[in-house]
Short mmCIF file of the N, C-alpha and C atoms (twelve columns), coordinates in Angstrom:
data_MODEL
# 
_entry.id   MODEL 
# 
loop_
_atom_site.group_PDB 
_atom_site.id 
_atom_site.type_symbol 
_atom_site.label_atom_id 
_atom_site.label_alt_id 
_atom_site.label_comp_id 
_atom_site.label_asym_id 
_atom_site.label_seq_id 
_atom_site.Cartn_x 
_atom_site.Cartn_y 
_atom_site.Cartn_z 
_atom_site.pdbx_PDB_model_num 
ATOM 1   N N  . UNK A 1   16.694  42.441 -47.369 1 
ATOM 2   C CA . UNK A 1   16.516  43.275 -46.198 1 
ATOM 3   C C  . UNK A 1   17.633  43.061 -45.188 1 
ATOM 4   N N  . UNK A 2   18.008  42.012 -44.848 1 
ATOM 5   C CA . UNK A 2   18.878  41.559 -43.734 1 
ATOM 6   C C  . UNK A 2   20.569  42.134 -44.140 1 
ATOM 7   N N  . UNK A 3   20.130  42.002 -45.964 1 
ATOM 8   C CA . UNK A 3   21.640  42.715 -46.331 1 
ATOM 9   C C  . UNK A 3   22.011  43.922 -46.008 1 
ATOM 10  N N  . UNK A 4   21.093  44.267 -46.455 1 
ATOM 11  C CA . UNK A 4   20.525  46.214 -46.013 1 
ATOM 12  C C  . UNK A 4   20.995  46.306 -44.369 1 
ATOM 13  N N  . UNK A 5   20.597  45.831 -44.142 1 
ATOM 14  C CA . UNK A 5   20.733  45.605 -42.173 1 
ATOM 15  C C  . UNK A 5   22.416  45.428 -42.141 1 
ATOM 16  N N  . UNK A 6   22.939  44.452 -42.951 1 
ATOM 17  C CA . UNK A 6   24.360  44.258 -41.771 1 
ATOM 18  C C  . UNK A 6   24.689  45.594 -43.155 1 
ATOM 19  N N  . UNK A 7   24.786  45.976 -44.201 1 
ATOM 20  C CA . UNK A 7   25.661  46.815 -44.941 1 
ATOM 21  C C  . UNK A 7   25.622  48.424 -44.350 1 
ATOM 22  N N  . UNK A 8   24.401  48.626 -44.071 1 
ATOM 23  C CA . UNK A 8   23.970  50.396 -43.648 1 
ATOM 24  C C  . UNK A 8   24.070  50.515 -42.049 1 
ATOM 25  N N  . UNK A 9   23.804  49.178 -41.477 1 
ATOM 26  C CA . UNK A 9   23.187  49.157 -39.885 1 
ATOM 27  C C  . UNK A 9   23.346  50.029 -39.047 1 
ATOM 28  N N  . UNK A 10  24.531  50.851 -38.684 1 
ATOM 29  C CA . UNK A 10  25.201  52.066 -38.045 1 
ATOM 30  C C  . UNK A 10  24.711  53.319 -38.975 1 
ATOM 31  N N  . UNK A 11  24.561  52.923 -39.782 1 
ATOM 32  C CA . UNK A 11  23.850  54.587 -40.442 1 
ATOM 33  C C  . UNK A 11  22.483  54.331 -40.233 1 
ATOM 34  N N  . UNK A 12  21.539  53.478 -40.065 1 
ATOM 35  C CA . UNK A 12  20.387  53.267 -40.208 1 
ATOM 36  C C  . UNK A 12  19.798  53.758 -38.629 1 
ATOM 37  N N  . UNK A 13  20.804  53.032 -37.554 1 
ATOM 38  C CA . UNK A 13  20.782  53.380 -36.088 1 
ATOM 39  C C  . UNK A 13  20.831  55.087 -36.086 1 
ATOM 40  N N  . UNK A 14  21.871  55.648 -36.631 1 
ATOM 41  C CA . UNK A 14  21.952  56.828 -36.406 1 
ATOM 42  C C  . UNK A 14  20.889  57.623 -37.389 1 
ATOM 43  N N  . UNK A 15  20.142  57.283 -37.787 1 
ATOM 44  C CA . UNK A 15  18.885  58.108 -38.097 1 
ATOM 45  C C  . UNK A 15  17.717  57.858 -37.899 1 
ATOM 46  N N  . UNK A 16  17.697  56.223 -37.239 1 
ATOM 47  C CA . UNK A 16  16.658  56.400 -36.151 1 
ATOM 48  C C  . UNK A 16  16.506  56.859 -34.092 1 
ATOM 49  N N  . UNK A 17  17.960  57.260 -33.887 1 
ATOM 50  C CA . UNK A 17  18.428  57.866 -33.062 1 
ATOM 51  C C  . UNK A 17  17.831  59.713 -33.152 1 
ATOM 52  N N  . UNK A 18  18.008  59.763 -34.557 1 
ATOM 53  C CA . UNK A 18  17.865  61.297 -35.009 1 
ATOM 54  C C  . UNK A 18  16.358  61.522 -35.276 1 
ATOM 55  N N  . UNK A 19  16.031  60.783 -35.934 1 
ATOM 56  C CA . UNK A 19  14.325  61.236 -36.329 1 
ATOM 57  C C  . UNK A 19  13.104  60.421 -35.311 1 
ATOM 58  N N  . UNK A 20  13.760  59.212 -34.546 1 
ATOM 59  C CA . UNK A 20  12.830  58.248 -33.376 1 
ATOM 60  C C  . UNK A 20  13.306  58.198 -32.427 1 
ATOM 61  N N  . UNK A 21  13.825  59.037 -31.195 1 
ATOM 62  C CA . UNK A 21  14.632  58.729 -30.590 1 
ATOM 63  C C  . UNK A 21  13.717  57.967 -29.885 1 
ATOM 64  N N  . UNK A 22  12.328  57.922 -29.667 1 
ATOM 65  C CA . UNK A 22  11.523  57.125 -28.774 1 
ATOM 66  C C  . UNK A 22  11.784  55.654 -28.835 1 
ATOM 67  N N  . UNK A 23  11.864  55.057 -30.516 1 
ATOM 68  C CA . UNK A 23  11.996  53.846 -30.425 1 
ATOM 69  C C  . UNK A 23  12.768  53.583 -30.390 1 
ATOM 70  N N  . UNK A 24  14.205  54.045 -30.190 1 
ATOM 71  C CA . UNK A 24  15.752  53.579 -29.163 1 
ATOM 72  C C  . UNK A 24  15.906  54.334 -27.987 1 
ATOM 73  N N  . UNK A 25  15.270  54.676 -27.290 1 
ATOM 74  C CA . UNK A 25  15.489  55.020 -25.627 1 
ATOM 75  C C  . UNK A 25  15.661  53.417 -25.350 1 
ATOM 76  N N  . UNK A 26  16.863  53.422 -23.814 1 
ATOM 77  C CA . UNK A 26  16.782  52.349 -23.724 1 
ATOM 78  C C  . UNK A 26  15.853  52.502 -21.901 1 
ATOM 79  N N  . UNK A 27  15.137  51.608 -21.685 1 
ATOM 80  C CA . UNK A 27  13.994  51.442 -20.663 1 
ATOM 81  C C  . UNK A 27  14.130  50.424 -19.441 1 
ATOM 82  N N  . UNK A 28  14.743  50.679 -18.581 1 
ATOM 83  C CA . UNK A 28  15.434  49.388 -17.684 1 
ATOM 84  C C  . UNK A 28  13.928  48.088 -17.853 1 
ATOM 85  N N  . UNK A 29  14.161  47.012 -17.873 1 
ATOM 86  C CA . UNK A 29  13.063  46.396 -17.402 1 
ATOM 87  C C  . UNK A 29  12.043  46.522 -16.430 1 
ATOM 88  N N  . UNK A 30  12.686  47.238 -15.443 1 
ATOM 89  C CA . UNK A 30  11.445  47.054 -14.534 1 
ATOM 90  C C  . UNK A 30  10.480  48.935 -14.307 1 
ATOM 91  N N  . UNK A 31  11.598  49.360 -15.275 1 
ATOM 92  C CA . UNK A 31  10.319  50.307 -15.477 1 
ATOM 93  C C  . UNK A 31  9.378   50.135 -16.919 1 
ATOM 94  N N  . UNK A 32  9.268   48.844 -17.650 1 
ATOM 95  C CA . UNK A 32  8.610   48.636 -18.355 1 
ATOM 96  C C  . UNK A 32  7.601   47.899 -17.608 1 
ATOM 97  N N  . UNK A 33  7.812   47.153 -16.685 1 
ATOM 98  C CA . UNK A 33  6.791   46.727 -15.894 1 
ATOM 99  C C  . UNK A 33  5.905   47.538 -15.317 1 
ATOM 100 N N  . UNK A 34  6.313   48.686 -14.370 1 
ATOM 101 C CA . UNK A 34  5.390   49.669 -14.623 1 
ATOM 102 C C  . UNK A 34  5.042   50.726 -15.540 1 
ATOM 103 N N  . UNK A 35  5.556   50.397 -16.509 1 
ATOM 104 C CA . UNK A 35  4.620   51.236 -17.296 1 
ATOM 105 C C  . UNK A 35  3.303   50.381 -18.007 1 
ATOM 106 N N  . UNK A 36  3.692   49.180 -17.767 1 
ATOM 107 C CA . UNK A 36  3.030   48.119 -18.437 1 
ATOM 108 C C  . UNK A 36  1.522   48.660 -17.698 1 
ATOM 109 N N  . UNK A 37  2.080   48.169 -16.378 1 
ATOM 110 C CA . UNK A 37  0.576   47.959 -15.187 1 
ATOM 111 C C  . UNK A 37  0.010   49.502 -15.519 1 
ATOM 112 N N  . UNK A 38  0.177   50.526 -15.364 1 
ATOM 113 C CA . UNK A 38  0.112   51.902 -15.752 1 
ATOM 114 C C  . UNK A 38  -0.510  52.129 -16.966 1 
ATOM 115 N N  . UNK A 39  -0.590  51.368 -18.037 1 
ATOM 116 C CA . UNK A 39  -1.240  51.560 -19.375 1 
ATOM 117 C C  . UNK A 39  -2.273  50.431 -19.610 1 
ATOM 118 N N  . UNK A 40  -1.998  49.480 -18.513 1 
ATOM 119 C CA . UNK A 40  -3.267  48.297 -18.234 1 
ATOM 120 C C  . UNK A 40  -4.451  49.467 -17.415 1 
ATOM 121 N N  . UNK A 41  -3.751  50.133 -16.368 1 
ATOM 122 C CA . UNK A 41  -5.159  50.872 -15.524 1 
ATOM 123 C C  . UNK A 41  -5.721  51.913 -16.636 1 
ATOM 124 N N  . UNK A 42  -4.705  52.984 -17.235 1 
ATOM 125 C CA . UNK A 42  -5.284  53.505 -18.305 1 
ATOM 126 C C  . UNK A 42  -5.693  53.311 -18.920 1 
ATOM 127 N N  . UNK A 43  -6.452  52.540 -20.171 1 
ATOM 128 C CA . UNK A 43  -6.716  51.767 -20.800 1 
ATOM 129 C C  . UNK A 43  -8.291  51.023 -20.601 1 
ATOM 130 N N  . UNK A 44  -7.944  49.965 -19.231 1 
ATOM 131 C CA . UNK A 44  -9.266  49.991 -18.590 1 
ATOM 132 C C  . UNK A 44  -10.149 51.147 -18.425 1 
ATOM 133 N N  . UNK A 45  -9.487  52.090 -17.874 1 
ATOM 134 C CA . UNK A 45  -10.135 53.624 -17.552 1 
ATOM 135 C C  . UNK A 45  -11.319 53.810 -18.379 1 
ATOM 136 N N  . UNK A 46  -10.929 53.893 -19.630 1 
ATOM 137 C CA . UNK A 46  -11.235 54.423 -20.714 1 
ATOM 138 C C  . UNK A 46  -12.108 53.326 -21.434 1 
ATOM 139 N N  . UNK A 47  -11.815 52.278 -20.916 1 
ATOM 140 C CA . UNK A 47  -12.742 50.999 -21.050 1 
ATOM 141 C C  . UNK A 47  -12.342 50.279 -22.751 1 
ATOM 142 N N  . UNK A 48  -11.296 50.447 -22.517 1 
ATOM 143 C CA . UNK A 48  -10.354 49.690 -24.289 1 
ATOM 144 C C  . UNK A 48  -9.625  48.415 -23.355 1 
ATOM 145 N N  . UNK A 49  -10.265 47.458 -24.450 1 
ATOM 146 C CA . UNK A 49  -9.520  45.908 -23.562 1 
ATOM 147 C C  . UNK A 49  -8.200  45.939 -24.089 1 
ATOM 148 N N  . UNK A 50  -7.645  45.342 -23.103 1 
ATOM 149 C CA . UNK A 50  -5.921  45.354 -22.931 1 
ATOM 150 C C  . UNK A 50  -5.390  44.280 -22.557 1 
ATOM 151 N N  . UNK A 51  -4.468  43.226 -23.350 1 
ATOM 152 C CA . UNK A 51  -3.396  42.531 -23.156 1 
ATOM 153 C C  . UNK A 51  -2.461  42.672 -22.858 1 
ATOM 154 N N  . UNK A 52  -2.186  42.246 -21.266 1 
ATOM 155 C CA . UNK A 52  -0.010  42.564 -21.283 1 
ATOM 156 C C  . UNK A 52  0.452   41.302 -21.372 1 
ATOM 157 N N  . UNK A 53  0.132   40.374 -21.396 1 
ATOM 158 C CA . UNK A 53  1.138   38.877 -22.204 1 
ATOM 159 C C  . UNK A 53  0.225   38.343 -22.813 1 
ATOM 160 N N  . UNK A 54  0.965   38.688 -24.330 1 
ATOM 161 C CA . UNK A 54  0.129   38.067 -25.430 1 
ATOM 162 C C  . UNK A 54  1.184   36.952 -25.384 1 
ATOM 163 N N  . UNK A 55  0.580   35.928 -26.166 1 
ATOM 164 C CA . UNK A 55  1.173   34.464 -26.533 1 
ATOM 165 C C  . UNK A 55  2.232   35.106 -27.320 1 
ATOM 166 N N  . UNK A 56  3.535   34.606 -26.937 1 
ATOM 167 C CA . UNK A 56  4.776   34.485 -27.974 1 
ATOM 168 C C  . UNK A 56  5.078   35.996 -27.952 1 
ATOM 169 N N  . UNK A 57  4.409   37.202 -27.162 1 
ATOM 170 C CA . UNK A 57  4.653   38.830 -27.541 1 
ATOM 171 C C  . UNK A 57  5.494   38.871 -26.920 1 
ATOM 172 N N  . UNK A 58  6.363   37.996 -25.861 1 
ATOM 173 C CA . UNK A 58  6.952   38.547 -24.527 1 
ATOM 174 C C  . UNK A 58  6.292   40.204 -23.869 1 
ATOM 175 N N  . UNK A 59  7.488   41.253 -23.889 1 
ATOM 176 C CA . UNK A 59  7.030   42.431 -23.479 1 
ATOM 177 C C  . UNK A 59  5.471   43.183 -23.880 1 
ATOM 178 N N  . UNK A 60  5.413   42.383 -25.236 1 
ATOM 179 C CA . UNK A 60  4.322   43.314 -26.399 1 
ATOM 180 C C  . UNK A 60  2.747   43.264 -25.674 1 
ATOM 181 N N  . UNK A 61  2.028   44.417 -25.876 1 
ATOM 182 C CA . UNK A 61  0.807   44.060 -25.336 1 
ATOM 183 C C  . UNK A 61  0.071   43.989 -26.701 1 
ATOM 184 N N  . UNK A 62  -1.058  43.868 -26.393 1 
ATOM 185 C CA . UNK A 62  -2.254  43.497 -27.406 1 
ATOM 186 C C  . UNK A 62  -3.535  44.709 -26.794 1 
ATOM 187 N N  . UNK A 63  -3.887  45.679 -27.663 1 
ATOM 188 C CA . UNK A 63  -5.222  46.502 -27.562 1 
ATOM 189 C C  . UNK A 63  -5.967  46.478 -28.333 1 
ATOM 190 N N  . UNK A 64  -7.479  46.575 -27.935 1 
ATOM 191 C CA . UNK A 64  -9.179  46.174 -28.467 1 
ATOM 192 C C  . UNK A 64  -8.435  44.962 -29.789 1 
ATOM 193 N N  . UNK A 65  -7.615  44.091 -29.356 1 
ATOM 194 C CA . UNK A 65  -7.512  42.576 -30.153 1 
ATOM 195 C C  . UNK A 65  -6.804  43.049 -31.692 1 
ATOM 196 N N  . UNK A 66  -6.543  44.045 -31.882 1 
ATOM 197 C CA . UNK A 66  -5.861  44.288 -33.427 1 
ATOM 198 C C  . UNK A 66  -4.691  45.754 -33.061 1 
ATOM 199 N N  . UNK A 67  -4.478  45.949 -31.867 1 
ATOM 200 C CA . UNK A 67  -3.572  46.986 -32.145 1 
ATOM 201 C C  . UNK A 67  -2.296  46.333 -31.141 1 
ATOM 202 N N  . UNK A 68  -0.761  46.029 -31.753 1 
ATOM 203 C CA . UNK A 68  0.437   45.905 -31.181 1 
ATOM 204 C C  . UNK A 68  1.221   47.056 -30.626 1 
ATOM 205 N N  . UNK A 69  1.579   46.824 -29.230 1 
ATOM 206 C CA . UNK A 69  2.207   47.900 -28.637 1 
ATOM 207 C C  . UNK A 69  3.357   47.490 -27.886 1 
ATOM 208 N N  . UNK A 70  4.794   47.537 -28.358 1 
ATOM 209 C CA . UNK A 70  5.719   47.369 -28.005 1 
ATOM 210 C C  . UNK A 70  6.518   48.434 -26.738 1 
ATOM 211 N N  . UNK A 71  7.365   47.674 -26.009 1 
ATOM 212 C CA . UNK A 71  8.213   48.455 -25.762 1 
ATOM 213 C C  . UNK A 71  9.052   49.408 -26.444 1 
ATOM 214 N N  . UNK A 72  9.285   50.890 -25.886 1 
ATOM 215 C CA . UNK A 72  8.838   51.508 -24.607 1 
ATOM 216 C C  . UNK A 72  7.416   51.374 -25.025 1 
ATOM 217 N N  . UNK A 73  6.696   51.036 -25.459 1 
ATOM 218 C CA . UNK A 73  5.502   51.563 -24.950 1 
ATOM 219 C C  . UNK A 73  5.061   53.203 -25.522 1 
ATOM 220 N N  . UNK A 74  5.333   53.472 -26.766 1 
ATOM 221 C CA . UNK A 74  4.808   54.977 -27.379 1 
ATOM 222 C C  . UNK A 74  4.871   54.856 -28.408 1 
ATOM 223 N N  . UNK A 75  4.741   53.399 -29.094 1 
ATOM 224 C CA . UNK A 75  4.272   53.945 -30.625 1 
ATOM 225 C C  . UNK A 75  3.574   52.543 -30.660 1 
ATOM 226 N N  . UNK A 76  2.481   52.563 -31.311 1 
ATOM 227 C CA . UNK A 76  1.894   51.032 -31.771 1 
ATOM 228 C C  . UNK A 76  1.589   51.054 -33.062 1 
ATOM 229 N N  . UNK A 77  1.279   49.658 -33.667 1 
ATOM 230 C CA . UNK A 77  1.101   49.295 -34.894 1 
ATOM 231 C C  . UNK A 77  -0.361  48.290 -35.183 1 
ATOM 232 N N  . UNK A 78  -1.112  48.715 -36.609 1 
ATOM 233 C CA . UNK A 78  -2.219  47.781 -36.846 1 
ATOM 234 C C  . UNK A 78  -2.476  48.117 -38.267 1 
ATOM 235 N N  . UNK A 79  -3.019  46.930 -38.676 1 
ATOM 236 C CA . UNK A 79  -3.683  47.391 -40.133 1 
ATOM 237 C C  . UNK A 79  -5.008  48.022 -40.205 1 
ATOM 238 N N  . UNK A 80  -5.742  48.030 -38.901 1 
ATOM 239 C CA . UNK A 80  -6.654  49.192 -38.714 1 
ATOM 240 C C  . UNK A 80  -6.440  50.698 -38.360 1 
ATOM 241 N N  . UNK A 81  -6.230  51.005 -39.488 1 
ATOM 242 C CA . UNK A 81  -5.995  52.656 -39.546 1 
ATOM 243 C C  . UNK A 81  -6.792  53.508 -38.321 1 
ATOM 244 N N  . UNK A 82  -8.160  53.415 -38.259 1 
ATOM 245 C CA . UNK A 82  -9.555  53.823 -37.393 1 
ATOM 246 C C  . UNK A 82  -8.915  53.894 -35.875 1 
ATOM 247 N N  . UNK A 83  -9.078  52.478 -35.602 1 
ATOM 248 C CA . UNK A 83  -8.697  52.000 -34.264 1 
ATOM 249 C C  . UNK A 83  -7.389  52.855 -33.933 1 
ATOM 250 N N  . UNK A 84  -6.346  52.288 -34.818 1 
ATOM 251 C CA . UNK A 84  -5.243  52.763 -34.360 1 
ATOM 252 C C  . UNK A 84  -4.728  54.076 -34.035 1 
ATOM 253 N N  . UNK A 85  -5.655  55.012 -34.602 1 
ATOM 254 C CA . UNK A 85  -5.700  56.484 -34.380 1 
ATOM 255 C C  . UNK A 85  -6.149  57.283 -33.162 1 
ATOM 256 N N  . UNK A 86  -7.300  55.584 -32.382 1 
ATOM 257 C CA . UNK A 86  -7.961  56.704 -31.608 1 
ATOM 258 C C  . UNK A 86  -6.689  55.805 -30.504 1 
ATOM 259 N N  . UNK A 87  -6.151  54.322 -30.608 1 
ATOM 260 C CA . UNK A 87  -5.859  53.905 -29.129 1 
ATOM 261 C C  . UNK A 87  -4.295  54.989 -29.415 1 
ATOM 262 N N  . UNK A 88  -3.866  55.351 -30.608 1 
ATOM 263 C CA . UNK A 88  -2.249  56.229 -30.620 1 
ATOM 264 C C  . UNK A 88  -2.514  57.701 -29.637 1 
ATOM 265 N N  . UNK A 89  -3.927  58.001 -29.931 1 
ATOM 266 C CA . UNK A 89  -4.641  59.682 -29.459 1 
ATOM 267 C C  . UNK A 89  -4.298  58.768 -27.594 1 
ATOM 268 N N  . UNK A 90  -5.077  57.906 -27.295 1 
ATOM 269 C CA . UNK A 90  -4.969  57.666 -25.692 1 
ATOM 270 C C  . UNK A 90  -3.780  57.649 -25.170 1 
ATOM 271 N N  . UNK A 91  -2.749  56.574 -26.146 1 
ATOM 272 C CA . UNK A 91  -1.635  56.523 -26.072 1 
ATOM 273 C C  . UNK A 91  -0.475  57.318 -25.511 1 
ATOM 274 N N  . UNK A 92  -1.125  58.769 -26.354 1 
ATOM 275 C CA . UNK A 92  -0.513  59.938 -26.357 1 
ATOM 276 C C  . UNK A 92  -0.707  60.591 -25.077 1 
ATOM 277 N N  . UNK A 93  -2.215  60.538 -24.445 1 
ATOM 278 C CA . UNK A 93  -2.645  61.267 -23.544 1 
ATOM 279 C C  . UNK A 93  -2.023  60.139 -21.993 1 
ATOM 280 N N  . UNK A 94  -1.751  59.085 -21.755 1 
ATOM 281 C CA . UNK A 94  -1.582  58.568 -20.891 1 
ATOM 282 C C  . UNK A 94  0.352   59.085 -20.533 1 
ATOM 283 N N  . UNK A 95  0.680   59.438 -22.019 1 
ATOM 284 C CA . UNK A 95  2.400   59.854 -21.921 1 
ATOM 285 C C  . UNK A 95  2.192   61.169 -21.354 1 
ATOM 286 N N  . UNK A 96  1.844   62.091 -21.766 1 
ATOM 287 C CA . UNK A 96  1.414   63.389 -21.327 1 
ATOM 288 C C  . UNK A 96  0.839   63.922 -19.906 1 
ATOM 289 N N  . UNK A 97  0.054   62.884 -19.324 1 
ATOM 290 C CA . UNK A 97  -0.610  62.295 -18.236 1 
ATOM 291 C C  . UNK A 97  0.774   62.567 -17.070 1 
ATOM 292 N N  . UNK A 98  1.883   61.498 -17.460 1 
ATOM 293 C CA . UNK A 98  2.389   60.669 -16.209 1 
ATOM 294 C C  . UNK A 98  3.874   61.276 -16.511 1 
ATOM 295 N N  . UNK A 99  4.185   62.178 -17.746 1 
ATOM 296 C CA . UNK A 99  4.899   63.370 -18.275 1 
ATOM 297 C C  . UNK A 99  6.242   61.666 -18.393 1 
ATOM 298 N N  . UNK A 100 5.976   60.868 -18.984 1 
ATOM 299 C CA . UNK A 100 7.169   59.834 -20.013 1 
ATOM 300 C C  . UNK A 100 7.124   60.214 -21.479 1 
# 
């Protein structure tokens, strides 16, 4: 994998530039901070428990204890398919919400 990484790396960037541009926007820090606090009130809202410093996550939060949500902050990951569908659906609606 890591070979793959240094041999393609600039082609690999430029097609996740092209097909994700979400997960390379770059996000100053301190508007990850508020977006952080911003998806902590949302979240609560809706009454889904929410981590913004998980152990060792730095930026990463933690939702209902099995879903990872990285900076920016618009796509998360879990091996619960279920969960992860409905916190990606809130996800979606809190971006749409605050128009990020």
């Amino acid at each position: 994998s890591s070979g793959i990484n240094a041999e393609y790396g600039d082609c690999l960037e430029e097609i996740d530039k092209a097909y994700f541009p979400w997960m390379v926007e770059k996000v100053e820090t301190r508007d990850w901070d508020q977006v952080r606090k911003d998806l902590l009130e949302h979240f609560t809202k809706h009454r889904i428990p929410i981590e913004a410093d998980t152990p060792g996550g730095g930026d990463n939060m933690c939702i209902a204890g099995c879903v990872t949500l990285k900076p920016p902050y618009k796509v998360c990951s879990s091996t619960n398919d279920i969960i992860l569908a409905r916190v990606q659906k809130l996800l979606d609606s809190f971006h749409n919400e605050v128009g990020r």
